[in-house]
Amino acid sequence: MKHSPLLAISLASAAAWALLLAARGNFWNAPVDAHDGPTEPFRLRVPRVEAIVPARDEVETIGTAIGSLVAQRYADLNVTLVDDGSTDGTGAVAQASAFGSTKRDRLTVIRARALEKPWTGKLNALETGVRHALAKRGAPAYWLFTDADIAHDFTNVAALVAKAERDDLDLVSLMARLRCESAWEALLVPAFVFFFQKLYPFAWSNEPTRTTAAAAGGCMLISHAALVRIGGLPCVAGRLIDDCSLAAEVKKRGGKTWLGLTDRTTSIRPYAGLPPLWAMVKRTAFTQLAHSYPLVAISVAGLTFLYLVPPVATAIGIARGDDGLILAGAAGWGAMAFAYLPTLRLYRRAPHESLALPAAAALYMAMTVDSAIAHARRRGGAWKGRTYDTLGEVTQASPAT
C-alpha cells in the first residue's frame, strides 16, 4: 500500500464520519412524527391557541396553508393572517380559502404594521399578529407561529399541544417535510435537512442540559408564559435566523424545547429550479456563521474534508490503480451515504441518490461563499424585495414596504 498525503487525509475523513455516526447525537437517524401521542390532557381542559401566519406575496400557497389551519380538529383555535405588504392578493385568497368552511370565523386577516429597525419583516408581522390577538382576546395558553407555505395535518395543532402538555415543554417545533419533486429539489432539499440535523442534532437540542438550541420556523408552538419570560418577540427582533434564536432564548431562561421531523405536515413551496433554492440558503448562510469570514473559510475546509475528499480519493485511486486509496475513499463515501439514507427515506427518494451527497455539499459550499460575498456588498439577507445588513436591519426595500 502506497502512503501519500491524500491517503492520510482520506483515512482521516473516513474516521471523522465514523465519529459523527457514533457520537453526534444520532443526528442522522432522528425519529419521524415522534411528537404523536395520547391527548389525555384535553379531557380536563383545551388550552387556547393563537396561530399567527406572516405572509408576503404568498398567493401560490396561502390558500392551502390557511385552509389547513382553519380545518384543524382542535376546539379552541384562532388564526390571524398578517398580510405584510402583499401586492398579489394574498389576503383575499386567504379569506376565500376559509369561506366555505364551517370554521371560517377562526380566521382574521390584518395588515402588518410599518416596518422599523431593527425588526425583520417576518418577525415584525408576527409581532403585529401577537399584539392584535392580545388586544382582541387576551393571552392564550400557546402561540403557533407558522409559515404561509405550511400545509398542516388536520390533527397537527392537537398533537403539538398534547406534546407540550405531556412533557411540560415551552417550545415544540416541527421541521415540516419540504417539497421534493423537481430534480433540483431532489438533489438539494434532503441534503438541506441532513446538514441542519448535523449542525443541530435534535437529540441534543431536546436535552435541557445542553446548550444546543434549534427550532424550525415553519411550525413553532410556544407557550405564552415562555414568550413573556424571554421578553416577547422583541428579544429576537433583528435576527434573520429567528427560529433557532427563539429556541436559544427559551433555553437560556431555563425553558424546555423540542424539535422533531414530521412526514404529515408539509411545506408546499415549490423550488422548480436552482435559483430559488440558492436564494433560500444564501439569505442566512453567512448569518449562520456569525458574519465571520474566518468561519466561512473553516466551513469550506470542513465541507471539503468531509464530503469531497472521499469521492475524489476514490476516483484518483481508481485512475492510479491504488487499492489503498480506493478503500479509504470508499469507506468515507460509504459512511456518508449510509448516514444519508434515513433522510432519503423520509423524502421518498431512492437509496442510490445518497451517492450524490458530495455534489449537494459542493453546491451548498458555493452558496455559503456567495452569501458571504453578498453581505460584504451590503446585499445580505435579501428576501422578497428586502435586503438586510449584518445586524438584520433593512437597508433596501421595494416600494411595497
CSV table of C-alpha atoms in Angstrom, one decimal:
chain,number,residue,atom,x,y,z
A,1,MET,CA,0.0,0.0,0.0
A,2,LYS,CA,1.4,3.4,-1.0
A,3,HIS,CA,1.5,6.1,1.6
A,4,SER,CA,0.6,9.6,0.5
A,5,PRO,CA,-0.9,12.8,1.9
A,6,LEU,CA,-4.2,12.1,0.1
A,7,LEU,CA,-4.4,8.6,1.6
A,8,ALA,CA,-3.8,10.0,5.1
A,9,ILE,CA,-6.5,12.7,4.5
A,10,SER,CA,-8.9,10.1,3.1
A,11,LEU,CA,-8.4,7.9,6.2
A,12,ALA,CA,-8.9,10.8,8.4
A,13,SER,CA,-12.1,11.7,6.6
A,14,ALA,CA,-13.4,8.2,6.9
A,15,ALA,CA,-12.6,8.2,10.6
A,16,ALA,CA,-14.4,11.5,11.0
A,17,TRP,CA,-17.5,10.0,9.5
A,18,ALA,CA,-17.3,7.1,11.9
A,19,LEU,CA,-17.1,9.5,14.8
A,20,LEU,CA,-20.1,11.5,13.5
A,21,LEU,CA,-22.2,8.4,13.2
A,22,ALA,CA,-21.3,7.2,16.6
A,23,ALA,CA,-21.1,10.4,18.7
A,24,ARG,CA,-23.1,13.3,17.3
A,25,GLY,CA,-26.5,12.7,18.9
A,26,ASN,CA,-27.6,10.1,16.3
A,27,PHE,CA,-28.3,13.2,14.2
A,28,TRP,CA,-28.7,11.1,11.0
A,29,ASN,CA,-31.4,8.9,12.3
A,30,ALA,CA,-33.9,11.1,14.1
A,31,PRO,CA,-37.4,9.6,14.6
A,32,VAL,CA,-40.3,10.9,12.4
A,33,ASP,CA,-43.5,12.2,14.0
A,34,ALA,CA,-42.2,11.4,17.5
A,35,HIS,CA,-44.5,14.2,18.8
A,36,ASP,CA,-47.6,12.0,18.3
A,37,GLY,CA,-49.1,10.5,21.4
A,38,PRO,CA,-52.2,10.4,23.6
A,39,THR,CA,-54.3,13.5,24.0
A,40,GLU,CA,-55.4,12.9,27.6
A,41,PRO,CA,-54.6,16.4,28.7
A,42,PHE,CA,-57.6,17.6,26.7
A,43,ARG,CA,-60.1,15.7,28.9
A,44,LEU,CA,-59.9,18.4,31.5
A,45,ARG,CA,-59.2,21.5,29.5
A,46,VAL,CA,-58.4,22.6,26.0
A,47,PRO,CA,-55.7,25.3,26.1
A,48,ARG,CA,-56.4,28.2,23.7
A,49,VAL,CA,-54.0,28.5,20.8
A,50,GLU,CA,-53.5,31.6,18.7
A,51,ALA,CA,-51.9,30.8,15.3
A,52,ILE,CA,-50.1,33.7,13.6
A,53,VAL,CA,-49.2,33.5,9.9
A,54,PRO,CA,-47.0,36.1,8.4
A,55,ALA,CA,-47.4,36.4,4.6
A,56,ARG,CA,-45.8,38.5,1.9
A,57,ASP,CA,-46.8,37.8,-1.7
A,58,GLU,CA,-47.8,34.1,-1.0
A,59,VAL,CA,-50.7,33.8,-3.3
A,60,GLU,CA,-49.4,30.4,-4.6
A,61,THR,CA,-49.5,28.7,-1.2
A,62,ILE,CA,-51.6,30.7,1.2
A,63,GLY,CA,-55.0,29.2,0.3
A,64,THR,CA,-53.8,25.7,1.2
A,65,ALA,CA,-51.9,26.8,4.3
A,66,ILE,CA,-54.8,28.8,5.7
A,67,GLY,CA,-57.3,26.1,4.8
A,68,SER,CA,-55.3,23.5,6.7
A,69,LEU,CA,-55.3,25.7,9.8
A,70,VAL,CA,-59.0,26.6,9.7
A,71,ALA,CA,-59.9,23.0,9.4
A,72,GLN,CA,-57.9,21.8,12.4
A,73,ARG,CA,-59.6,19.4,14.7
A,74,TYR,CA,-58.9,21.5,17.8
A,75,ALA,CA,-61.7,23.2,19.8
A,76,ASP,CA,-60.0,26.5,20.8
A,77,LEU,CA,-58.0,27.9,17.9
A,78,ASN,CA,-57.9,31.3,16.3
A,79,VAL,CA,-55.9,32.1,13.2
A,80,THR,CA,-54.5,35.5,12.3
A,81,LEU,CA,-53.0,36.1,8.9
A,82,VAL,CA,-50.8,39.1,8.9
A,83,ASP,CA,-50.5,40.4,5.3
A,84,ASP,CA,-47.1,42.0,5.1
A,85,GLY,CA,-47.5,44.4,2.2
A,86,SER,CA,-48.5,41.8,-0.4
A,87,THR,CA,-49.3,43.0,-3.9
A,88,ASP,CA,-50.6,39.7,-5.3
A,89,GLY,CA,-53.9,39.4,-3.4
A,90,THR,CA,-52.6,37.1,-0.7
A,91,GLY,CA,-55.1,38.4,1.9
A,92,ALA,CA,-58.1,37.9,-0.4
A,93,VAL,CA,-57.1,34.4,-1.3
A,94,ALA,CA,-56.6,33.5,2.3
A,95,GLN,CA,-60.1,34.7,3.2
A,96,ALA,CA,-61.6,32.8,0.2
A,97,SER,CA,-59.9,29.6,1.4
A,98,ALA,CA,-61.8,29.8,4.7
A,99,PHE,CA,-65.1,31.0,3.2
A,100,GLY,CA,-66.6,27.6,2.6
A,101,SER,CA,-65.6,26.1,6.0
A,102,THR,CA,-67.9,25.9,8.9
A,103,LYS,CA,-65.0,27.1,11.0
A,104,ARG,CA,-64.4,30.2,8.9
A,105,ASP,CA,-64.9,32.5,11.9
A,106,ARG,CA,-61.5,31.3,13.1
A,107,LEU,CA,-59.7,33.4,10.6
A,108,THR,CA,-58.8,37.1,10.8
A,109,VAL,CA,-56.8,38.9,8.2
A,110,ILE,CA,-54.9,42.1,9.2
A,111,ARG,CA,-52.2,44.3,7.7
A,112,ALA,CA,-48.7,44.3,9.2
A,113,ARG,CA,-47.6,47.5,10.9
A,114,ALA,CA,-44.9,49.7,9.4
A,115,LEU,CA,-41.5,48.0,9.3
A,116,GLU,CA,-39.0,49.8,11.5
A,117,LYS,CA,-35.4,49.0,12.7
A,118,PRO,CA,-34.3,46.6,14.0
A,119,TRP,CA,-37.2,44.3,13.0
A,120,THR,CA,-37.0,41.9,10.1
A,121,GLY,CA,-40.2,41.6,8.0
A,122,LYS,CA,-41.3,38.2,9.3
A,123,LEU,CA,-40.8,39.0,13.0
A,124,ASN,CA,-42.5,42.4,12.5
A,125,ALA,CA,-45.5,40.6,11.0
A,126,LEU,CA,-45.6,38.1,13.9
A,127,GLU,CA,-45.4,40.9,16.4
A,128,THR,CA,-48.3,42.6,14.7
A,129,GLY,CA,-50.3,39.4,15.0
A,130,VAL,CA,-49.4,38.9,18.6
A,131,ARG,CA,-50.5,42.4,19.6
A,132,HIS,CA,-53.7,42.1,17.7
A,133,ALA,CA,-54.6,38.8,19.3
A,134,LEU,CA,-53.8,40.0,22.8
A,135,ALA,CA,-55.9,43.2,22.3
A,136,LYS,CA,-58.8,41.2,20.9
A,137,ARG,CA,-58.9,38.0,23.1
A,138,GLY,CA,-56.2,38.3,25.7
A,139,ALA,CA,-53.3,36.0,26.3
A,140,PRO,CA,-53.7,32.4,25.1
A,141,ALA,CA,-52.0,29.3,26.5
A,142,TYR,CA,-49.9,28.9,23.4
A,143,TRP,CA,-48.9,30.7,20.3
A,144,LEU,CA,-48.4,28.9,17.0
A,145,PHE,CA,-46.0,30.7,14.7
A,146,THR,CA,-46.3,29.1,11.3
A,147,ASP,CA,-45.4,30.0,7.7
A,148,ALA,CA,-47.6,30.8,4.7
A,149,ASP,CA,-46.4,27.7,2.8
A,150,ILE,CA,-47.1,25.0,5.5
A,151,ALA,CA,-50.0,22.6,5.0
A,152,HIS,CA,-50.8,21.2,8.4
A,153,ASP,CA,-52.1,17.8,9.1
A,154,PHE,CA,-55.7,18.2,10.4
A,155,THR,CA,-54.6,16.9,13.9
A,156,ASN,CA,-51.3,18.9,14.0
A,157,VAL,CA,-52.3,21.6,16.5
A,158,ALA,CA,-53.8,19.0,18.9
A,159,ALA,CA,-50.7,16.8,18.6
A,160,LEU,CA,-48.4,19.8,19.3
A,161,VAL,CA,-50.3,21.0,22.3
A,162,ALA,CA,-50.6,17.4,23.7
A,163,LYS,CA,-46.8,17.0,23.3
A,164,ALA,CA,-46.2,20.3,25.2
A,165,GLU,CA,-48.7,19.4,27.9
A,166,ARG,CA,-47.4,15.8,28.4
A,167,ASP,CA,-43.7,16.7,28.6
A,168,ASP,CA,-44.1,20.2,30.2
A,169,LEU,CA,-42.4,21.9,27.1
A,170,ASP,CA,-42.1,25.6,26.5
A,171,LEU,CA,-41.4,25.3,22.8
A,172,VAL,CA,-42.4,22.5,20.4
A,173,SER,CA,-41.3,22.7,16.8
A,174,LEU,CA,-41.6,20.5,13.7
A,175,MET,CA,-39.5,20.5,10.7
A,176,ALA,CA,-42.2,20.2,8.0
A,177,ARG,CA,-41.4,17.8,5.1
A,178,LEU,CA,-40.3,20.1,2.3
A,179,ARG,CA,-41.5,19.8,-1.3
A,180,CYS,CA,-39.2,17.4,-3.1
A,181,GLU,CA,-40.4,16.9,-6.7
A,182,SER,CA,-38.1,18.6,-9.2
A,183,ALA,CA,-34.6,17.4,-10.0
A,184,TRP,CA,-33.0,20.3,-8.1
A,185,GLU,CA,-35.3,19.7,-5.1
A,186,ALA,CA,-34.3,16.0,-5.1
A,187,LEU,CA,-30.6,16.9,-5.0
A,188,LEU,CA,-30.7,19.8,-2.5
A,189,VAL,CA,-33.8,19.5,-0.2
A,190,PRO,CA,-33.0,16.3,1.6
A,191,ALA,CA,-29.4,17.4,1.9
A,192,PHE,CA,-30.5,20.7,3.5
A,193,VAL,CA,-32.4,18.7,6.2
A,194,PHE,CA,-29.4,16.4,6.6
A,195,PHE,CA,-27.0,19.3,7.1
A,196,PHE,CA,-29.4,21.0,9.5
A,197,GLN,CA,-29.6,17.9,11.6
A,198,LYS,CA,-25.8,17.6,11.7
A,199,LEU,CA,-25.4,21.2,12.7
A,200,TYR,CA,-28.2,21.0,15.3
A,201,PRO,CA,-28.6,17.3,16.4
A,202,PHE,CA,-32.2,17.1,17.5
A,203,ALA,CA,-31.5,14.9,20.5
A,204,TRP,CA,-29.0,17.5,21.8
A,205,SER,CA,-31.4,20.4,21.2
A,206,ASN,CA,-34.1,18.5,23.0
A,207,GLU,CA,-31.9,17.9,26.1
A,208,PRO,CA,-32.4,20.7,28.6
A,209,THR,CA,-28.9,20.4,30.0
A,210,ARG,CA,-27.2,21.0,26.6
A,211,THR,CA,-26.6,24.4,25.1
A,212,THR,CA,-27.6,23.3,21.6
A,213,ALA,CA,-30.9,25.1,20.7
A,214,ALA,CA,-32.8,24.7,17.5
A,215,ALA,CA,-36.3,25.1,16.1
A,216,ALA,CA,-37.9,25.1,12.6
A,217,GLY,CA,-39.7,28.4,11.9
A,218,GLY,CA,-42.3,26.9,9.7
A,219,CYS,CA,-44.1,25.4,12.7
A,220,MET,CA,-43.3,26.5,16.2
A,221,LEU,CA,-45.7,26.2,19.2
A,222,ILE,CA,-44.5,28.4,22.2
A,223,SER,CA,-46.3,28.9,25.5
A,224,HIS,CA,-47.4,32.4,26.3
A,225,ALA,CA,-45.6,32.1,29.6
A,226,ALA,CA,-42.3,31.3,27.9
A,227,LEU,CA,-42.8,34.1,25.4
A,228,VAL,CA,-43.3,36.6,28.3
A,229,ARG,CA,-40.3,35.2,30.2
A,230,ILE,CA,-37.9,35.9,27.3
A,231,GLY,CA,-39.3,39.4,26.8
A,232,GLY,CA,-41.5,38.6,23.8
A,233,LEU,CA,-40.5,38.8,20.2
A,234,PRO,CA,-38.5,42.0,20.6
A,235,CYS,CA,-35.7,39.9,22.1
A,236,VAL,CA,-35.1,38.4,18.6
A,237,ALA,CA,-36.4,41.4,16.5
A,238,GLY,CA,-33.4,41.7,14.2
A,239,ARG,CA,-32.5,38.1,13.8
A,240,LEU,CA,-32.6,36.5,10.3
A,241,ILE,CA,-32.4,33.0,11.8
A,242,ASP,CA,-35.4,33.7,14.0
A,243,ASP,CA,-36.4,30.1,14.8
A,244,CYS,CA,-33.1,29.0,16.3
A,245,SER,CA,-32.7,32.4,18.0
A,246,LEU,CA,-36.1,32.0,19.7
A,247,ALA,CA,-35.2,28.5,20.9
A,248,ALA,CA,-31.9,29.7,22.3
A,249,GLU,CA,-33.6,32.5,24.2
A,250,VAL,CA,-36.1,30.0,25.7
A,251,LYS,CA,-33.3,27.7,26.8
A,252,LYS,CA,-31.2,30.5,28.2
A,253,ARG,CA,-34.0,31.1,30.7
A,254,GLY,CA,-34.4,27.5,31.7
A,255,GLY,CA,-37.1,26.6,29.3
A,256,LYS,CA,-37.5,23.2,27.7
A,257,THR,CA,-37.6,22.9,23.9
A,258,TRP,CA,-38.3,20.0,21.5
A,259,LEU,CA,-37.8,19.7,17.8
A,260,GLY,CA,-38.7,16.8,15.5
A,261,LEU,CA,-39.3,15.7,12.0
A,262,THR,CA,-42.7,15.2,10.5
A,263,ASP,CA,-44.0,13.4,7.5
A,264,ARG,CA,-47.6,14.6,7.6
A,265,THR,CA,-47.2,18.4,8.0
A,266,THR,CA,-45.6,19.7,4.8
A,267,SER,CA,-44.2,22.7,3.1
A,268,ILE,CA,-45.8,23.2,-0.3
A,269,ARG,CA,-43.4,25.9,-1.5
A,270,PRO,CA,-42.1,24.9,-4.9
A,271,TYR,CA,-38.4,25.2,-5.8
A,272,ALA,CA,-38.6,24.4,-9.5
A,273,GLY,CA,-35.0,25.4,-10.3
A,274,LEU,CA,-31.7,26.2,-8.7
A,275,PRO,CA,-32.1,30.0,-8.3
A,276,PRO,CA,-34.9,29.9,-5.6
A,277,LEU,CA,-33.0,27.2,-3.6
A,278,TRP,CA,-29.8,29.2,-3.9
A,279,ALA,CA,-31.6,32.3,-2.7
A,280,MET,CA,-33.1,30.5,0.3
A,281,VAL,CA,-29.6,29.3,1.5
A,282,LYS,CA,-27.8,32.5,0.5
A,283,ARG,CA,-30.2,34.5,2.7
A,284,THR,CA,-29.0,33.1,6.0
A,285,ALA,CA,-25.8,31.1,5.5
A,286,PHE,CA,-23.4,33.9,6.4
A,287,THR,CA,-25.6,34.8,9.4
A,288,GLN,CA,-25.4,31.2,10.5
A,289,LEU,CA,-21.6,31.6,10.6
A,290,ALA,CA,-21.9,34.7,12.8
A,291,HIS,CA,-20.9,37.0,10.0
A,292,SER,CA,-17.4,35.7,10.3
A,293,TYR,CA,-15.2,35.3,7.2
A,294,PRO,CA,-12.7,33.1,9.1
A,295,LEU,CA,-15.7,30.8,9.9
A,296,VAL,CA,-16.6,30.8,6.2
A,297,ALA,CA,-13.1,29.6,5.4
A,298,ILE,CA,-13.3,26.9,8.1
A,299,SER,CA,-16.7,25.8,6.8
A,300,VAL,CA,-15.4,25.4,3.3
A,301,ALA,CA,-12.4,23.4,4.5
A,302,GLY,CA,-14.7,21.2,6.6
A,303,LEU,CA,-17.2,20.6,3.8
A,304,THR,CA,-14.3,19.7,1.5
A,305,PHE,CA,-12.7,17.4,4.1
A,306,LEU,CA,-15.9,15.5,4.9
A,307,TYR,CA,-17.8,15.5,1.6
A,308,LEU,CA,-15.4,16.0,-1.3
A,309,VAL,CA,-12.2,14.2,-0.2
A,310,PRO,CA,-13.9,10.7,-0.2
A,311,PRO,CA,-15.2,10.7,-3.8
A,312,VAL,CA,-12.1,12.5,-5.1
A,313,ALA,CA,-9.8,9.9,-3.4
A,314,THR,CA,-11.9,7.1,-4.8
A,315,ALA,CA,-11.7,8.4,-8.3
A,316,ILE,CA,-8.0,9.1,-8.1
A,317,GLY,CA,-7.4,5.7,-6.6
A,318,ILE,CA,-9.3,4.0,-9.5
A,319,ALA,CA,-7.3,6.1,-12.0
A,320,ARG,CA,-4.0,5.1,-10.4
A,321,GLY,CA,-4.9,1.6,-9.6
A,322,ASP,CA,-4.2,2.4,-5.9
A,323,ASP,CA,-6.3,-0.1,-3.8
A,324,GLY,CA,-5.5,1.6,-0.5
A,325,LEU,CA,-6.7,4.9,-1.8
A,326,ILE,CA,-9.8,3.3,-3.3
A,327,LEU,CA,-10.7,1.6,0.0
A,328,ALA,CA,-10.0,4.8,2.1
A,329,GLY,CA,-12.1,6.9,-0.2
A,330,ALA,CA,-14.9,4.4,-0.5
A,331,ALA,CA,-15.1,4.0,3.3
A,332,GLY,CA,-15.7,7.7,3.8
A,333,TRP,CA,-18.1,7.9,0.9
A,334,GLY,CA,-20.0,4.8,2.0
A,335,ALA,CA,-20.3,6.1,5.6
A,336,MET,CA,-21.8,9.4,4.5
A,337,ALA,CA,-24.1,7.6,2.1
A,338,PHE,CA,-25.3,5.3,4.9
A,339,ALA,CA,-25.9,8.3,7.2
A,340,TYR,CA,-28.0,9.9,4.5
A,341,LEU,CA,-30.3,7.0,3.9
A,342,PRO,CA,-32.9,7.8,6.7
A,343,THR,CA,-33.3,11.3,5.3
A,344,LEU,CA,-33.8,10.0,1.8
A,345,ARG,CA,-36.4,7.6,3.1
A,346,LEU,CA,-38.3,10.4,4.6
A,347,TYR,CA,-38.3,12.2,1.3
A,348,ARG,CA,-39.2,9.0,-0.6
A,349,ARG,CA,-36.0,9.1,-2.7
A,350,ALA,CA,-34.1,6.1,-4.0
A,351,PRO,CA,-31.2,4.8,-1.9
A,352,HIS,CA,-28.6,5.2,-4.7
A,353,GLU,CA,-29.2,9.0,-4.6
A,354,SER,CA,-27.1,9.0,-1.4
A,355,LEU,CA,-24.1,8.8,-3.6
A,356,ALA,CA,-24.9,12.4,-4.9
A,357,LEU,CA,-24.5,14.0,-1.4
A,358,PRO,CA,-21.0,15.3,-2.3
A,359,ALA,CA,-22.5,17.2,-5.3
A,360,ALA,CA,-25.1,18.8,-3.0
A,361,ALA,CA,-22.3,19.7,-0.5
A,362,ALA,CA,-20.3,21.4,-3.2
A,363,LEU,CA,-23.3,23.5,-4.2
A,364,TYR,CA,-24.0,24.4,-0.5
A,365,MET,CA,-20.4,25.4,-0.2
A,366,ALA,CA,-20.7,27.7,-3.2
A,367,MET,CA,-24.0,29.2,-1.7
A,368,THR,CA,-22.2,29.9,1.6
A,369,VAL,CA,-19.4,31.7,-0.1
A,370,ASP,CA,-21.9,33.7,-2.2
A,371,SER,CA,-23.8,34.6,1.0
A,372,ALA,CA,-20.6,36.0,2.5
A,373,ILE,CA,-19.8,38.0,-0.7
A,374,ALA,CA,-23.4,39.4,-0.7
A,375,HIS,CA,-23.0,40.6,2.9
A,376,ALA,CA,-19.7,42.2,2.1
A,377,ARG,CA,-21.5,44.1,-0.6
A,378,ARG,CA,-24.3,45.0,1.9
A,379,ARG,CA,-26.8,42.9,0.0
A,380,GLY,CA,-27.1,40.1,2.5
A,381,GLY,CA,-30.3,38.6,3.7
A,382,ALA,CA,-32.2,39.5,0.5
A,383,TRP,CA,-35.8,38.2,0.5
A,384,LYS,CA,-38.9,39.4,-1.3
A,385,GLY,CA,-37.8,42.9,-2.0
A,386,ARG,CA,-36.0,43.5,1.3
A,387,THR,CA,-32.3,43.4,2.0
A,388,TYR,CA,-30.8,43.2,5.5
A,389,ASP,CA,-27.4,44.2,6.7
A,390,THR,CA,-25.3,42.2,9.1
A,391,LEU,CA,-27.4,43.4,12.0
A,392,GLY,CA,-30.6,42.3,10.4
A,393,GLU,CA,-31.7,45.9,9.7
A,394,VAL,CA,-33.4,46.8,6.4
A,395,THR,CA,-31.0,48.5,4.1
A,396,GLN,CA,-33.1,48.3,0.9
A,397,ALA,CA,-36.8,47.7,0.3
A,398,SER,CA,-39.3,47.6,-2.5
A,399,PRO,CA,-41.9,50.3,-2.8
A,400,ALA,CA,-44.5,47.8,-1.4
A,401,THR,CA,-42.8,48.0,2.0
